[in-house]
CSV table of N, CA, C and O in Angstrom, one decimal:
chain,number,residue,atom,x,y,z
A,1,MET,N,92.8,97.4,102.9
A,1,MET,CA,91.8,98.7,102.6
A,1,MET,C,90.1,97.8,102.8
A,1,MET,O,90.1,97.5,102.0
A,2,PRO,N,89.7,98.5,104.1
A,2,PRO,CA,88.1,98.4,103.8
A,2,PRO,C,87.6,99.2,102.1
A,2,PRO,O,88.1,100.1,102.1
A,3,LEU,N,86.7,97.5,101.9
A,3,LEU,CA,85.6,98.6,100.4
A,3,LEU,C,83.8,98.4,101.5
A,3,LEU,O,83.7,96.7,101.0
A,4,LEU,N,83.4,99.7,101.9
A,4,LEU,CA,82.2,99.2,102.6
A,4,LEU,C,81.3,99.6,101.5
A,4,LEU,O,81.9,100.1,100.6
A,5,ASP,N,80.4,99.7,101.9
A,5,ASP,CA,79.4,99.9,100.7
A,5,ASP,C,78.9,101.5,100.6
A,5,ASP,O,78.1,102.0,99.7
A,6,GLY,N,79.4,102.0,101.6
A,6,GLY,CA,79.5,103.4,101.8
A,6,GLY,C,79.4,104.2,100.6
A,6,GLY,O,80.3,105.2,100.6
A,7,HIS,N,81.2,103.4,100.7
A,7,HIS,CA,82.6,104.1,99.7
A,7,HIS,C,82.0,103.6,98.3
A,7,HIS,O,82.1,104.4,97.6
A,8,LYS,N,80.7,102.4,98.4
A,8,LYS,CA,80.6,102.2,96.9
A,8,LYS,C,79.5,103.9,96.2
A,8,LYS,O,79.6,103.8,95.5
A,9,ARG,N,78.1,103.9,97.9
A,9,ARG,CA,77.1,104.4,97.0
A,9,ARG,C,78.1,106.2,97.0
A,9,ARG,O,77.5,106.8,97.0
A,10,GLU,N,79.0,106.3,97.8
A,10,GLU,CA,80.0,107.9,97.6
A,10,GLU,C,79.9,107.8,95.9
A,10,GLU,O,80.4,108.9,95.1
A,11,ILE,N,80.3,106.8,95.1
A,11,ILE,CA,80.8,107.1,93.3
A,11,ILE,C,79.9,106.5,92.8
A,11,ILE,O,79.8,106.7,91.6
A,12,LYS,N,78.4,106.6,93.0
A,12,LYS,CA,77.2,106.5,92.4
A,12,LYS,C,76.9,108.1,92.0
A,12,LYS,O,76.8,109.4,92.1
A,13,SER,N,76.3,107.8,90.3
A,13,SER,CA,76.2,109.0,89.8
A,13,SER,C,75.2,109.2,89.1
A,13,SER,O,74.7,108.0,89.0
A,14,GLU,N,74.1,110.7,88.9
A,14,GLU,CA,72.8,111.2,88.7
A,14,GLU,C,72.7,110.3,87.1
A,14,GLU,O,71.7,111.2,86.1
A,15,VAL,N,74.1,111.1,86.6
A,15,VAL,CA,74.3,111.0,84.3
A,15,VAL,C,75.1,109.5,84.9
A,15,VAL,O,75.5,110.2,82.8
A,16,ALA,N,76.1,109.1,85.3
A,16,ALA,CA,76.7,108.1,84.6
A,16,ALA,C,76.7,106.6,85.3
A,16,ALA,O,75.9,106.9,86.8
A,17,ASP,N,77.1,105.5,84.1
A,17,ASP,CA,77.3,104.4,85.4
A,17,ASP,C,77.8,104.5,86.7
A,17,ASP,O,77.1,104.2,88.0
A,18,ILE,N,78.8,104.9,86.9
A,18,ILE,CA,79.7,105.5,88.3
A,18,ILE,C,80.3,106.8,88.9
A,18,ILE,O,80.3,107.7,86.7
A,19,LYS,N,81.3,107.7,89.2
A,19,LYS,CA,81.4,109.0,89.2
A,19,LYS,C,83.0,108.6,89.5
A,19,LYS,O,83.1,108.1,90.7
A,20,ASN,N,83.9,109.2,89.3
A,20,ASN,CA,86.0,108.5,89.5
A,20,ASN,C,86.1,109.7,91.1
A,20,ASN,O,86.7,109.3,90.8
A,21,SER,N,85.1,109.7,91.4
A,21,SER,CA,86.1,110.8,92.8
A,21,SER,C,83.9,110.6,93.2
A,21,SER,O,82.6,110.8,93.1
A,22,GLY,N,84.6,109.8,94.9
A,22,GLY,CA,83.5,110.5,95.9
A,22,GLY,C,82.8,111.9,96.7
A,22,GLY,O,83.0,111.1,98.0
A,23,GLY,N,84.1,112.6,96.6
A,23,GLY,CA,84.4,113.9,97.3
A,23,GLY,C,86.0,114.2,98.2
A,23,GLY,O,86.4,112.8,98.1
A,24,ARG,N,85.7,114.5,99.2
A,24,ARG,CA,86.7,114.3,99.8
A,24,ARG,C,87.3,113.9,101.6
A,24,ARG,O,88.1,112.9,101.8
A,25,HIS,N,86.2,113.2,101.6
A,25,HIS,CA,86.0,111.8,102.7
A,25,HIS,C,86.3,110.2,101.9
A,25,HIS,O,85.6,110.1,100.7
A,26,GLY,N,87.3,109.3,102.4
A,26,GLY,CA,88.2,109.1,101.9
A,26,GLY,C,88.1,108.7,100.7
A,26,GLY,O,88.0,107.1,100.3
A,27,GLY,N,88.9,109.2,99.8
A,27,GLY,CA,89.4,109.3,99.3
A,27,GLY,C,89.9,107.8,98.5
A,27,GLY,O,89.6,107.5,97.6
A,28,ALA,N,91.2,107.5,99.5
A,28,ALA,CA,91.6,106.3,98.5
A,28,ALA,C,90.9,105.1,99.0
A,28,ALA,O,90.9,104.4,98.0
A,29,SER,N,89.8,104.7,100.1
A,29,SER,CA,88.7,104.2,99.4
A,29,SER,C,88.0,104.1,98.3
A,29,SER,O,87.6,103.3,98.4
A,30,THR,N,87.1,105.2,98.4
A,30,THR,CA,85.6,105.4,97.2
A,30,THR,C,86.2,104.8,95.7
A,30,THR,O,86.8,105.2,95.1
A,31,ALA,N,88.4,105.7,95.9
A,31,ALA,CA,88.9,105.3,94.7
A,31,ALA,C,89.3,103.8,94.9
A,31,ALA,O,88.8,103.0,92.9
A,32,ALA,N,89.0,102.9,95.7
A,32,ALA,CA,89.2,101.8,95.5
A,32,ALA,C,87.6,100.9,95.6
A,32,ALA,O,88.0,100.0,94.8
A,33,ALA,N,86.5,102.2,96.1
A,33,ALA,CA,85.8,101.5,95.2
A,33,ALA,C,85.2,101.4,93.4
A,33,ALA,O,84.7,100.8,92.7
A,34,PHE,N,85.4,103.0,93.8
A,34,PHE,CA,85.7,103.1,91.2
A,34,PHE,C,86.6,102.3,91.4
A,34,PHE,O,85.8,101.1,90.2
A,35,LEU,N,87.6,101.6,91.3
A,35,LEU,CA,88.2,100.4,90.5
A,35,LEU,C,88.0,98.9,91.2
A,35,LEU,O,88.0,98.6,90.0
A,36,SER,N,86.7,98.8,92.0
A,36,SER,CA,86.1,97.1,92.4
A,36,SER,C,85.3,97.8,91.1
A,36,SER,O,84.5,95.9,90.8
A,37,HIS,N,84.9,98.6,90.5
A,37,HIS,CA,84.1,98.1,89.5
A,37,HIS,C,84.6,98.2,88.5
A,37,HIS,O,82.9,96.8,87.4
A,38,PHE,N,85.2,97.5,88.2
A,38,PHE,CA,85.7,96.5,86.5
A,38,PHE,C,86.6,95.6,87.2
A,38,PHE,O,86.7,95.3,85.4
A,39,VAL,N,86.6,95.6,87.6
A,39,VAL,CA,88.0,93.9,87.9
A,39,VAL,C,87.2,92.8,88.4
A,39,VAL,O,88.2,91.4,88.4
A,40,GLY,N,86.2,92.7,89.1
A,40,GLY,CA,84.8,91.5,88.8
A,40,GLY,C,85.6,90.6,89.8
A,40,GLY,O,86.0,91.0,90.7
A,41,ASP,N,86.4,89.5,89.5
A,41,ASP,CA,86.3,88.7,90.7
A,41,ASP,C,88.1,88.5,90.3
A,41,ASP,O,88.4,87.5,91.2
A,42,THR,N,88.8,89.1,89.2
A,42,THR,CA,90.1,88.9,89.8
A,42,THR,C,90.9,89.4,90.6
A,42,THR,O,90.2,90.6,91.5
A,43,PRO,N,91.5,88.9,91.8
A,43,PRO,CA,92.0,89.4,92.4
A,43,PRO,C,92.7,90.7,91.9
A,43,PRO,O,93.2,91.1,91.6
A,44,TRP,N,92.4,91.7,93.2
A,44,TRP,CA,94.0,93.1,92.7
A,44,TRP,C,94.4,93.9,94.0
A,44,TRP,O,93.2,93.7,95.0
A,45,ALA,N,94.8,94.6,94.1
A,45,ALA,CA,95.5,95.7,94.5
A,45,ALA,C,95.4,97.1,94.6
A,45,ALA,O,95.3,97.3,93.0
A,46,HIS,N,94.6,98.6,95.4
A,46,HIS,CA,94.7,99.4,95.0
A,46,HIS,C,96.2,100.4,96.1
A,46,HIS,O,96.0,99.7,97.1
A,47,LEU,N,96.7,100.2,95.3
A,47,LEU,CA,98.1,101.0,95.5
A,47,LEU,C,98.3,102.9,96.1
A,47,LEU,O,98.0,103.1,95.0
A,48,ASP,N,98.0,103.1,96.7
A,48,ASP,CA,97.2,104.2,96.8
A,48,ASP,C,98.5,105.7,97.4
A,48,ASP,O,98.7,105.9,98.7
A,49,ILE,N,98.9,105.7,96.2
A,49,ILE,CA,99.9,106.5,95.8
A,49,ILE,C,100.1,107.9,95.4
A,49,ILE,O,101.6,108.8,95.9
A,50,ALA,N,99.2,109.2,95.8
A,50,ALA,CA,98.8,110.0,95.0
A,50,ALA,C,99.6,111.1,96.6
A,50,ALA,O,100.3,111.8,95.7
A,51,GLY,N,99.4,111.3,97.8
A,51,GLY,CA,99.9,112.0,98.1
A,51,GLY,C,101.3,111.9,98.4
A,51,GLY,O,101.3,112.7,99.2
A,52,THR,N,102.2,111.1,98.5
A,52,THR,CA,103.9,111.0,98.1
A,52,THR,C,103.9,110.1,96.6
A,52,THR,O,105.6,110.8,96.9
A,53,ALA,N,103.4,111.4,95.8
A,53,ALA,CA,104.0,110.9,94.2
A,53,ALA,C,105.0,112.6,93.9
A,53,ALA,O,105.4,112.4,93.2
A,54,TRP,N,104.6,113.7,94.9
A,54,TRP,CA,105.6,114.5,93.8
A,54,TRP,C,105.8,115.4,95.6
A,54,TRP,O,105.4,115.1,97.4
A,55,THR,N,107.0,115.8,95.5
A,55,THR,CA,108.2,116.4,96.6
A,55,THR,C,108.2,117.8,96.2
A,55,THR,O,109.4,117.8,95.3
A,56,THR,N,108.0,118.5,97.3
A,56,THR,CA,108.3,119.8,96.4
A,56,THR,C,110.4,120.7,97.0
A,56,THR,O,110.2,121.3,96.8
A,57,SER,N,110.4,119.3,97.8
A,57,SER,CA,112.7,119.9,97.5
A,57,SER,C,112.8,117.8,97.9
A,57,SER,O,112.7,117.2,97.8
A,58,ALA,N,113.6,118.4,97.8
A,58,ALA,CA,114.9,117.2,97.1
A,58,ALA,C,114.9,116.2,98.7
A,58,ALA,O,115.0,117.0,99.7
A,59,GLN,N,115.4,114.6,98.8
A,59,GLN,CA,114.5,114.7,99.9
A,59,GLN,C,116.3,113.2,100.1
A,59,GLN,O,117.0,112.9,99.2
A,60,GLY,N,117.2,114.1,101.0
A,60,GLY,CA,117.5,112.8,100.8
A,60,GLY,C,119.4,112.5,99.9
A,60,GLY,O,118.9,113.6,99.0
A,61,GLY,N,120.0,112.2,99.9
A,61,GLY,CA,120.6,111.8,98.2
A,61,GLY,C,120.1,111.5,97.2
A,61,GLY,O,120.7,111.7,96.3
A,62,TYR,N,118.8,111.0,97.2
A,62,TYR,CA,118.6,110.2,96.4
A,62,TYR,C,117.3,110.3,95.8
A,62,TYR,O,117.4,110.1,94.7
A,63,GLN,N,116.6,111.6,96.3
A,63,GLN,CA,115.4,112.2,95.1
A,63,GLN,C,115.3,113.4,95.0
A,63,GLN,O,115.7,114.1,95.8
A,64,PRO,N,115.4,114.0,94.2
A,64,PRO,CA,115.3,114.7,93.5
A,64,PRO,C,113.9,115.5,93.4
A,64,PRO,O,112.8,114.5,93.9
A,65,ARG,N,113.8,116.4,93.4
A,65,ARG,CA,112.5,117.5,94.1
A,65,ARG,C,111.8,117.0,92.3
A,65,ARG,O,112.6,116.7,91.7
A,66,GLY,N,110.0,117.1,92.5
A,66,GLY,CA,109.2,116.8,91.6
A,66,GLY,C,108.9,115.5,92.0
A,66,GLY,O,108.9,115.3,93.0
A,67,ALA,N,108.9,114.6,90.6
A,67,ALA,CA,107.7,113.4,90.7
A,67,ALA,C,108.9,111.9,91.7
A,67,ALA,O,110.2,112.4,92.0
A,68,THR,N,108.3,111.7,92.9
A,68,THR,CA,109.0,110.6,94.0
A,68,THR,C,109.2,109.0,92.8
A,68,THR,O,110.8,108.6,93.3
A,69,GLY,N,108.5,109.1,92.2
A,69,GLY,CA,108.4,107.4,91.1
A,69,GLY,C,107.8,106.5,92.9
A,69,GLY,O,108.9,105.3,93.1
A,70,VAL,N,107.6,106.9,93.8
A,70,VAL,CA,107.1,106.1,95.3
A,70,VAL,C,106.1,104.9,94.5
A,70,VAL,O,105.7,104.8,93.4
A,71,GLY,N,106.9,103.3,94.9
A,71,GLY,CA,106.4,102.5,95.2
A,71,GLY,C,107.4,102.0,93.8
A,71,GLY,O,107.3,100.3,93.7
A,72,VAL,N,107.4,102.8,93.0
A,72,VAL,CA,108.5,102.4,91.8
A,72,VAL,C,109.4,100.9,92.1
A,72,VAL,O,109.5,99.7,91.9
A,73,ARG,N,110.5,101.5,93.0
A,73,ARG,CA,111.6,100.1,93.7
A,73,ARG,C,110.5,99.2,94.2
A,73,ARG,O,111.5,97.8,93.8
A,74,LEU,N,109.7,99.4,94.8
A,74,LEU,CA,108.8,98.1,95.6
A,74,LEU,C,108.5,97.3,94.9
A,74,LEU,O,108.0,96.0,94.5
A,75,LEU,N,108.0,98.3,93.1
A,75,LEU,CA,106.9,96.3,92.6
A,75,LEU,C,108.1,96.3,91.4
A,75,LEU,O,108.4,95.5,91.4
A,76,LEU,N,108.9,97.3,91.4
A,76,LEU,CA,110.8,96.2,90.6
A,76,LEU,C,110.7,95.8,92.0
A,76,LEU,O,110.8,93.6,90.6
A,77,GLU,N,110.7,95.3,92.6
A,77,GLU,CA,111.3,94.1,93.6
A,77,GLU,C,110.3,92.5,93.3
A,77,GLU,O,110.6,91.2,93.5
A,78,LEU,N,109.2,93.3,93.2
A,78,LEU,CA,108.5,92.9,94.0
A,78,LEU,C,107.9,91.3,93.1
A,78,LEU,O,108.1,90.1,92.2
A,79,LEU,N,108.5,91.8,91.2
A,79,LEU,CA,108.1,91.3,90.5
A,79,LEU,C,110.1,90.3,90.2
A,79,LEU,O,109.9,89.7,89.5
A,80,ARG,N,110.3,91.4,90.6
A,80,ARG,CA,111.7,90.9,90.2
A,80,ARG,C,112.1,89.2,91.2
A,80,ARG,O,112.5,88.1,90.8
A,81,ASN,N,110.9,89.3,92.2
A,81,ASN,CA,111.1,87.5,93.1
A,81,ASN,C,109.4,87.6,93.2
A,81,ASN,O,109.2,86.3,93.6
A,82,TRP,N,108.7,87.2,92.0
A,82,TRP,CA,107.6,86.9,92.2
A,82,TRP,C,107.8,85.5,91.4
A,82,TRP,O,108.2,85.7,90.2
A,83,ASP,N,107.2,84.7,92.1
A,83,ASP,CA,107.0,83.0,91.7
A,83,ASP,C,105.8,82.7,91.5
A,83,ASP,O,105.1,81.8,91.2
A,84,GLY,N,104.6,83.2,91.2
A,84,GLY,CA,103.5,83.0,91.4
A,84,GLY,C,102.8,82.1,92.8
A,84,GLY,O,101.5,82.0,92.8
A,85,SER,N,103.3,81.8,93.6
A,85,SER,CA,102.5,81.1,95.1
A,85,SER,C,102.5,81.7,95.7
A,85,SER,O,101.7,81.1,95.7
A,86,ALA,N,102.0,83.1,95.5
A,86,ALA,CA,101.0,84.1,96.5
A,86,ALA,C,99.5,83.8,96.1
A,86,ALA,O,98.9,83.7,96.7
A,87,LEU,N,99.1,83.5,94.6
A,87,LEU,CA,98.1,83.5,94.3
A,87,LEU,C,97.2,82.0,93.3
A,87,LEU,O,96.3,82.1,93.2
A,88,ALA,N,98.0,81.6,93.9
A,88,ALA,CA,98.2,80.0,93.5
A,88,ALA,C,97.1,79.3,94.9
A,88,ALA,O,95.9,78.9,94.6
A,89,GLY,N,97.8,79.9,95.7
A,89,GLY,CA,96.6,78.8,97.7
A,89,GLY,C,96.1,77.6,96.9
A,89,GLY,O,96.9,76.9,96.5
A,90,ASP,N,94.6,77.5,96.7
A,90,ASP,CA,94.1,76.3,96.4
A,90,ASP,C,93.3,76.2,94.9
A,90,ASP,O,92.7,75.2,94.9
A,91,LEU,N,93.8,76.2,93.8
A,91,LEU,CA,92.8,76.9,93.2
A,91,LEU,C,94.2,74.8,92.0
A,91,LEU,O,95.0,74.9,93.0
A,92,PRO,N,93.2,73.9,91.6
A,92,PRO,CA,93.5,73.3,91.1
A,92,PRO,C,94.8,73.2,90.3
A,92,PRO,O,94.4,73.7,89.1
A,93,HIS,N,95.7,72.3,89.9
A,93,HIS,CA,96.6,71.6,89.3
A,93,HIS,C,95.6,70.9,88.1
A,93,HIS,O,95.2,70.1,88.4
A,94,ALA,N,96.4,72.0,86.7
A,94,ALA,CA,96.5,71.5,85.8
A,94,ALA,C,97.2,69.9,85.0
A,94,ALA,O,97.8,70.5,85.6
């Protein structure tokens, strides 16, 4: 997801350091701009799941009406298989 200067401008505030909404346009990108304010140089990712977090009807045989838990199975699978090598890159070894 791109993180452009325009997205960062959208979260500027006249009364606070930043605001947590950039308005209707670029919601996921302005949300990422908001989060970027707090992470510094730490590698991070913004998983924008708000649009799929809730359903008004049951889906298939495993998803009841209501909160979907979208991304939970994905993150669990990631953690089960995590060995840290994706972040190791060219870091020096101690």
